[in-house]
């Protein structure tokens, strides 16, 4: 874990998170980072990470970026209303690193942007999204 992730804020992994093997490595106001070591079961028939993996990581990072409360007893959830993914390059490294930033919004919805790099620093994909806060 890195220094920008308060260990008290780590949530129980979802079934999808456990299945795919990603973890949150950064979470601060308006920002989240998700990392996924690449495994053979994540690859498409060309031997590249499946595009759905990129979309999942971007959705997760951008979703968490808008939901930071800083209080483990007060979690905030959001639903994705729309998302665009742009695929830019092939991953060469062993890990995908997705980062998301809340870029604006209001009381009921927010906007976010995200990017995925591999551990060699290559920009693999970018995305934008619109999210709606869920009421408690």
PDB file of N, CA and C in Angstrom, residues 22-63:
ATOM      1  N   UNK A  22      -7.808  -7.094  -8.382  1.00  0.00           N
ATOM      2  CA  UNK A  22      -7.308  -5.726  -8.256  1.00  0.00           C
ATOM      3  C   UNK A  22      -7.398  -5.234  -6.823  1.00  0.00           C
ATOM      4  N   UNK A  23      -6.633  -4.187  -6.523  1.00  0.00           N
ATOM      5  CA  UNK A  23      -6.673  -3.607  -5.183  1.00  0.00           C
ATOM      6  C   UNK A  23      -6.557  -2.092  -5.283  1.00  0.00           C
ATOM      7  N   UNK A  24      -7.118  -1.431  -4.284  1.00  0.00           N
ATOM      8  CA  UNK A  24      -7.012   0.014  -4.200  1.00  0.00           C
ATOM      9  C   UNK A  24      -5.680   0.345  -3.540  1.00  0.00           C
ATOM     10  N   UNK A  25      -4.925   1.223  -4.171  1.00  0.00           N
ATOM     11  CA  UNK A  25      -3.628   1.608  -3.610  1.00  0.00           C
ATOM     12  C   UNK A  25      -3.532   3.098  -3.341  1.00  0.00           C
ATOM     13  N   UNK A  26      -4.593   3.833  -3.625  1.00  0.00           N
ATOM     14  CA  UNK A  26      -4.628   5.256  -3.324  1.00  0.00           C
ATOM     15  C   UNK A  26      -6.056   5.740  -3.276  1.00  0.00           C
ATOM     16  N   UNK A  27      -6.368   6.561  -2.268  1.00  0.00           N
ATOM     17  CA  UNK A  27      -7.720   7.131  -2.170  1.00  0.00           C
ATOM     18  C   UNK A  27      -7.657   8.360  -1.284  1.00  0.00           C
ATOM     19  N   UNK A  28      -7.870   9.496  -1.897  1.00  0.00           N
ATOM     20  CA  UNK A  28      -7.894  10.781  -1.210  1.00  0.00           C
ATOM     21  C   UNK A  28      -9.041  11.589  -1.818  1.00  0.00           C
ATOM     22  N   UNK A  29      -9.348  12.761  -1.290  1.00  0.00           N
ATOM     23  CA  UNK A  29     -10.444  13.533  -1.881  1.00  0.00           C
ATOM     24  C   UNK A  29     -10.259  13.721  -3.392  1.00  0.00           C
ATOM     25  N   UNK A  30     -11.291  13.343  -4.153  1.00  0.00           N
ATOM     26  CA  UNK A  30     -11.334  13.505  -5.607  1.00  0.00           C
ATOM     27  C   UNK A  30     -10.311  12.673  -6.370  1.00  0.00           C
ATOM     28  N   UNK A  31      -9.782  11.621  -5.772  1.00  0.00           N
ATOM     29  CA  UNK A  31      -8.751  10.804  -6.428  1.00  0.00           C
ATOM     30  C   UNK A  31      -8.813   9.360  -5.932  1.00  0.00           C
ATOM     31  N   UNK A  32      -8.594   8.420  -6.843  1.00  0.00           N
ATOM     32  CA  UNK A  32      -8.444   7.007  -6.463  1.00  0.00           C
ATOM     33  C   UNK A  32      -7.489   6.325  -7.436  1.00  0.00           C
ATOM     34  N   UNK A  33      -6.759   5.339  -6.928  1.00  0.00           N
ATOM     35  CA  UNK A  33      -5.839   4.535  -7.744  1.00  0.00           C
ATOM     36  C   UNK A  33      -6.121   3.063  -7.485  1.00  0.00           C
ATOM     37  N   UNK A  34      -6.226   2.298  -8.568  1.00  0.00           N
ATOM     38  CA  UNK A  34      -6.491   0.867  -8.521  1.00  0.00           C
ATOM     39  C   UNK A  34      -5.377   0.169  -9.297  1.00  0.00           C
ATOM     40  N   UNK A  35      -4.847  -0.930  -8.751  1.00  0.00           N
ATOM     41  CA  UNK A  35      -3.800  -1.670  -9.449  1.00  0.00           C
ATOM     42  C   UNK A  35      -4.221  -3.114  -9.654  1.00  0.00           C
ATOM     43  N   UNK A  36      -3.850  -3.649 -10.817  1.00  0.00           N
ATOM     44  CA  UNK A  36      -4.191  -5.015 -11.182  1.00  0.00           C
ATOM     45  C   UNK A  36      -2.990  -5.710 -11.804  1.00  0.00           C
ATOM     46  N   UNK A  37      -2.421  -6.701 -11.105  1.00  0.00           N
ATOM     47  CA  UNK A  37      -1.375  -7.519 -11.737  1.00  0.00           C
ATOM     48  C   UNK A  37      -1.996  -8.316 -12.889  1.00  0.00           C
ATOM     49  N   UNK A  38      -1.305  -8.376 -14.008  1.00  0.00           N
ATOM     50  CA  UNK A  38      -1.836  -9.090 -15.159  1.00  0.00           C
ATOM     51  C   UNK A  38      -1.596 -10.595 -15.021  1.00  0.00           C
ATOM     52  N   UNK A  39      -2.642 -11.359 -15.314  1.00  0.00           N
ATOM     53  CA  UNK A  39      -2.604 -12.823 -15.260  1.00  0.00           C
ATOM     54  C   UNK A  39      -3.157 -13.362 -16.572  1.00  0.00           C
ATOM     55  N   UNK A  40      -2.841 -14.587 -16.935  1.00  0.00           N
ATOM     56  CA  UNK A  40      -3.351 -15.158 -18.194  1.00  0.00           C
ATOM     57  C   UNK A  40      -4.875 -15.118 -18.312  1.00  0.00           C
ATOM     58  N   UNK A  41      -5.597 -15.253 -17.227  1.00  0.00           N
ATOM     59  CA  UNK A  41      -7.060 -15.279 -17.314  1.00  0.00           C
ATOM     60  C   UNK A  41      -7.671 -13.904 -17.612  1.00  0.00           C
ATOM     61  N   UNK A  42      -6.863 -12.849 -17.641  1.00  0.00           N
ATOM     62  CA  UNK A  42      -7.351 -11.513 -17.973  1.00  0.00           C
ATOM     63  C   UNK A  42      -7.139 -11.167 -19.446  1.00  0.00           C
ATOM     64  N   UNK A  43      -6.504 -12.071 -20.185  1.00  0.00           N
ATOM     65  CA  UNK A  43      -6.123 -11.779 -21.561  1.00  0.00           C
ATOM     66  C   UNK A  43      -7.196 -12.209 -22.558  1.00  0.00           C
ATOM     67  N   UNK A  44      -7.231 -11.480 -23.681  1.00  0.00           N
ATOM     68  CA  UNK A  44      -8.116 -11.862 -24.774  1.00  0.00           C
ATOM     69  C   UNK A  44      -7.403 -12.897 -25.652  1.00  0.00           C
ATOM     70  N   UNK A  45      -7.991 -13.251 -26.756  1.00  0.00           N
ATOM     71  CA  UNK A  45      -7.403 -14.294 -27.588  1.00  0.00           C
ATOM     72  C   UNK A  45      -6.146 -13.853 -28.315  1.00  0.00           C
ATOM     73  N   UNK A  46      -5.821 -12.553 -28.263  1.00  0.00           N
ATOM     74  CA  UNK A  46      -4.562 -12.054 -28.827  1.00  0.00           C
ATOM     75  C   UNK A  46      -3.445 -12.027 -27.789  1.00  0.00           C
ATOM     76  N   UNK A  47      -3.789 -12.399 -26.548  1.00  0.00           N
ATOM     77  CA  UNK A  47      -2.800 -12.375 -25.480  1.00  0.00           C
ATOM     78  C   UNK A  47      -2.634 -11.013 -24.834  1.00  0.00           C
ATOM     79  N   UNK A  48      -3.587 -10.112 -25.087  1.00  0.00           N
ATOM     80  CA  UNK A  48      -3.570  -8.761 -24.513  1.00  0.00           C
ATOM     81  C   UNK A  48      -4.647  -8.662 -23.448  1.00  0.00           C
ATOM     82  N   UNK A  49      -4.483  -7.761 -22.474  1.00  0.00           N
ATOM     83  CA  UNK A  49      -5.564  -7.581 -21.496  1.00  0.00           C
ATOM     84  C   UNK A  49      -6.861  -7.226 -22.222  1.00  0.00           C
ATOM     85  N   UNK A  50      -7.925  -7.902 -21.881  1.00  0.00           N
ATOM     86  CA  UNK A  50      -9.232  -7.676 -22.515  1.00  0.00           C
ATOM     87  C   UNK A  50      -9.672  -6.234 -22.278  1.00  0.00           C
ATOM     88  N   UNK A  51     -10.285  -5.622 -23.285  1.00  0.00           N
ATOM     89  CA  UNK A  51     -10.755  -4.241 -23.169  1.00  0.00           C
ATOM     90  C   UNK A  51     -11.739  -4.044 -22.036  1.00  0.00           C
ATOM     91  N   UNK A  52     -12.497  -5.083 -21.714  1.00  0.00           N
ATOM     92  CA  UNK A  52     -13.425  -4.996 -20.591  1.00  0.00           C
ATOM     93  C   UNK A  52     -12.716  -4.825 -19.265  1.00  0.00           C
ATOM     94  N   UNK A  53     -11.501  -5.326 -19.170  1.00  0.00           N
ATOM     95  CA  UNK A  53     -10.691  -5.132 -17.954  1.00  0.00           C
ATOM     96  C   UNK A  53     -10.338  -3.659 -17.818  1.00  0.00           C
ATOM     97  N   UNK A  54      -9.938  -3.045 -18.927  1.00  0.00           N
ATOM     98  CA  UNK A  54      -9.626  -1.607 -18.897  1.00  0.00           C
ATOM     99  C   UNK A  54     -10.858  -0.813 -18.449  1.00  0.00           C
ATOM    100  N   UNK A  55     -12.010  -1.130 -19.043  1.00  0.00           N
ATOM    101  CA  UNK A  55     -13.239  -0.415 -18.699  1.00  0.00           C
ATOM    102  C   UNK A  55     -13.603  -0.610 -17.232  1.00  0.00           C
ATOM    103  N   UNK A  56     -13.442  -1.813 -16.736  1.00  0.00           N
ATOM    104  CA  UNK A  56     -13.743  -2.093 -15.323  1.00  0.00           C
ATOM    105  C   UNK A  56     -12.840  -1.293 -14.397  1.00  0.00           C
ATOM    106  N   UNK A  57     -11.562  -1.255 -14.711  1.00  0.00           N
ATOM    107  CA  UNK A  57     -10.627  -0.501 -13.861  1.00  0.00           C
ATOM    108  C   UNK A  57     -10.920   0.995 -13.897  1.00  0.00           C
ATOM    109  N   UNK A  58     -11.211   1.531 -15.087  1.00  0.00           N
ATOM    110  CA  UNK A  58     -11.542   2.958 -15.173  1.00  0.00           C
ATOM    111  C   UNK A  58     -12.824   3.266 -14.411  1.00  0.00           C
ATOM    112  N   UNK A  59     -13.839   2.438 -14.583  1.00  0.00           N
ATOM    113  CA  UNK A  59     -15.105   2.631 -13.882  1.00  0.00           C
ATOM    114  C   UNK A  59     -14.887   2.607 -12.375  1.00  0.00           C
ATOM    115  N   UNK A  60     -14.079   1.684 -11.903  1.00  0.00           N
ATOM    116  CA  UNK A  60     -13.820   1.563 -10.476  1.00  0.00           C
ATOM    117  C   UNK A  60     -13.045   2.766  -9.944  1.00  0.00           C
ATOM    118  N   UNK A  61     -11.974   3.158 -10.625  1.00  0.00           N
ATOM    119  CA  UNK A  61     -11.161   4.289 -10.154  1.00  0.00           C
ATOM    120  C   UNK A  61     -11.957   5.592 -10.176  1.00  0.00           C
ATOM    121  N   UNK A  62     -12.683   5.842 -11.269  1.00  0.00           N
ATOM    122  CA  UNK A  62     -13.466   7.081 -11.348  1.00  0.00           C
ATOM    123  C   UNK A  62     -14.616   7.055 -10.351  1.00  0.00           C
ATOM    124  N   UNK A  63     -15.207   5.887 -10.149  1.00  0.00           N
ATOM    125  CA  UNK A  63     -16.291   5.770  -9.178  1.00  0.00           C
ATOM    126  C   UNK A  63     -15.831   6.083  -7.765  1.00  0.00           C
TER     127      UNK A  63
END
